[in-house]
């Protein structure tokens, strides 16, 4: 019999669609219906469908429904899943109708960020477990609502910060926390990506056929349709996302938080932000940011550059744990330790270590979620941890939006100290008839 690890490796994702190996299909057919985990996908265009692929790589998982407001996407994804598994998921254009299904254990939320909270809370209220993409919500207040919903309705909720399931990051965390590097002085983080510039400006267009654009906007403000605000590039606008900071920043900052003795939201944040490249770009968010987070254990220094692709150590993105005996540099490909030199001993202070050839870890993160659905154990990234990472992204974004070089977050009061403009951005203003969930 093939084990779980073999299944994770034997399922192959093809650019043209979804492919499951014959061995995996055979094993899926041997699992009793009573032992199946029935999942549904809400938001099926990009990352959501990628996460569904990893769910279907596990033989005990069936996809019973898919929901999307773009009928073109919905029909394509339904067909791909039916072709790959032999079972046709039900099609929905309204997540609320999908959540009425009784033969459903969990939902995957792959929508733009501004939808995460409403759908996650509704799913918890309907008795469904939740896998939600990062950042877990588009505002600080919505993060609190999601944590409260998970606890009140006793659901399993996994936030898609999959680096917590990656070998390179797990080993790096263990090396840091074991004291191998000595005392950590600071954690340097950088993320340089071309797409952080946003798209070139385009004029408004007609709504594509088959798209329920009003539903896609949902609680966000009414806007004319523009492809720059739609599939793939919506994250460059505050209505729906937080730019490169909340896309990559939340992943990388999470890895700095993970090695704190007692991970916590930042109380003091110093921010520089600007749009340096103004070449006819369509975006609200910033292409350039530097953020300092003075923490109890060490300083976190985040450096972000949209439109650039090179960075320290020859890596476009990464994390450097700077310590007294050496610096550990890690990204999704692996890690390397650069020892400090001991002048008296005429030798490195620690042994150099290296791990190479790592791949992305969505599969392991999804497998952890599915296992927790069965055991009811805490997943590796519950919403409490997702909230901490999200606030590390939201607070500097808020600071940049209101022109504040420094913000002080008062965690017990859930407010910013002495900054009314920043406090107005803690909660979203939902467009009627949508209403912010109440718990």
mmCIF file of C-alpha atoms in Angstrom, residues 37-38 99 101-102 104-107 109 119-132 145-159 369 372-384 439:
data_model
loop_
_atom_site.group_PDB
_atom_site.id
_atom_site.type_symbol
_atom_site.label_atom_id
_atom_site.label_comp_id
_atom_site.label_asym_id
_atom_site.label_seq_id
_atom_site.Cartn_x
_atom_site.Cartn_y
_atom_site.Cartn_z
ATOM 1 C CA UNK A 37 -13.304 14.299 4.067
ATOM 2 C CA UNK A 38 -15.676 16.319 1.894
ATOM 3 C CA UNK A 99 -22.734 26.481 3.091
ATOM 4 C CA UNK A 101 -24.932 21.683 2.223
ATOM 5 C CA UNK A 102 -25.086 19.047 4.946
ATOM 6 C CA UNK A 104 -19.726 19.030 3.623
ATOM 7 C CA UNK A 105 -16.917 18.969 6.178
ATOM 8 C CA UNK A 106 -14.663 21.881 5.233
ATOM 9 C CA UNK A 107 -14.262 24.812 2.872
ATOM 10 C CA UNK A 109 -11.396 30.106 0.907
ATOM 11 C CA UNK A 119 -17.053 33.679 4.365
ATOM 12 C CA UNK A 120 -14.929 32.228 7.192
ATOM 13 C CA UNK A 121 -17.333 33.382 9.896
ATOM 14 C CA UNK A 122 -20.329 32.075 7.945
ATOM 15 C CA UNK A 123 -18.568 28.735 7.426
ATOM 16 C CA UNK A 124 -17.849 28.391 11.143
ATOM 17 C CA UNK A 125 -21.474 29.219 11.944
ATOM 18 C CA UNK A 126 -22.539 26.518 9.479
ATOM 19 C CA UNK A 127 -20.361 23.939 11.246
ATOM 20 C CA UNK A 128 -17.646 23.720 8.577
ATOM 21 C CA UNK A 129 -13.892 23.691 9.122
ATOM 22 C CA UNK A 130 -11.912 26.304 7.196
ATOM 23 C CA UNK A 131 -8.697 26.559 5.214
ATOM 24 C CA UNK A 132 -8.283 30.270 4.452
ATOM 25 C CA UNK A 145 -13.785 38.247 14.180
ATOM 26 C CA UNK A 146 -12.310 35.156 12.557
ATOM 27 C CA UNK A 147 -10.465 34.127 15.721
ATOM 28 C CA UNK A 148 -13.667 34.581 17.722
ATOM 29 C CA UNK A 149 -15.729 32.575 15.218
ATOM 30 C CA UNK A 150 -13.293 29.659 15.236
ATOM 31 C CA UNK A 151 -13.369 29.537 19.038
ATOM 32 C CA UNK A 152 -17.099 30.079 19.519
ATOM 33 C CA UNK A 153 -18.091 27.380 17.044
ATOM 34 C CA UNK A 154 -15.165 25.072 17.892
ATOM 35 C CA UNK A 155 -13.929 24.715 14.327
ATOM 36 C CA UNK A 156 -10.574 23.831 12.829
ATOM 37 C CA UNK A 157 -9.154 26.813 10.929
ATOM 38 C CA UNK A 158 -5.855 26.703 9.083
ATOM 39 C CA UNK A 159 -4.364 29.926 7.670
ATOM 40 C CA UNK A 369 -5.175 20.636 7.959
ATOM 41 C CA UNK A 372 -6.558 18.057 12.150
ATOM 42 C CA UNK A 373 -10.080 17.794 10.728
ATOM 43 C CA UNK A 374 -9.974 14.132 11.760
ATOM 44 C CA UNK A 375 -8.181 14.483 15.105
ATOM 45 C CA UNK A 376 -9.553 17.938 16.111
ATOM 46 C CA UNK A 377 -6.030 18.924 17.101
ATOM 47 C CA UNK A 378 -4.692 22.463 16.635
ATOM 48 C CA UNK A 379 -3.277 22.993 13.115
ATOM 49 C CA UNK A 380 0.186 24.379 12.572
ATOM 50 C CA UNK A 381 -1.148 27.859 11.691
ATOM 51 C CA UNK A 382 -4.389 28.568 13.579
ATOM 52 C CA UNK A 383 -6.056 31.984 13.226
ATOM 53 C CA UNK A 384 -4.500 33.234 16.459
ATOM 54 C CA UNK A 439 -20.258 37.663 17.193
#
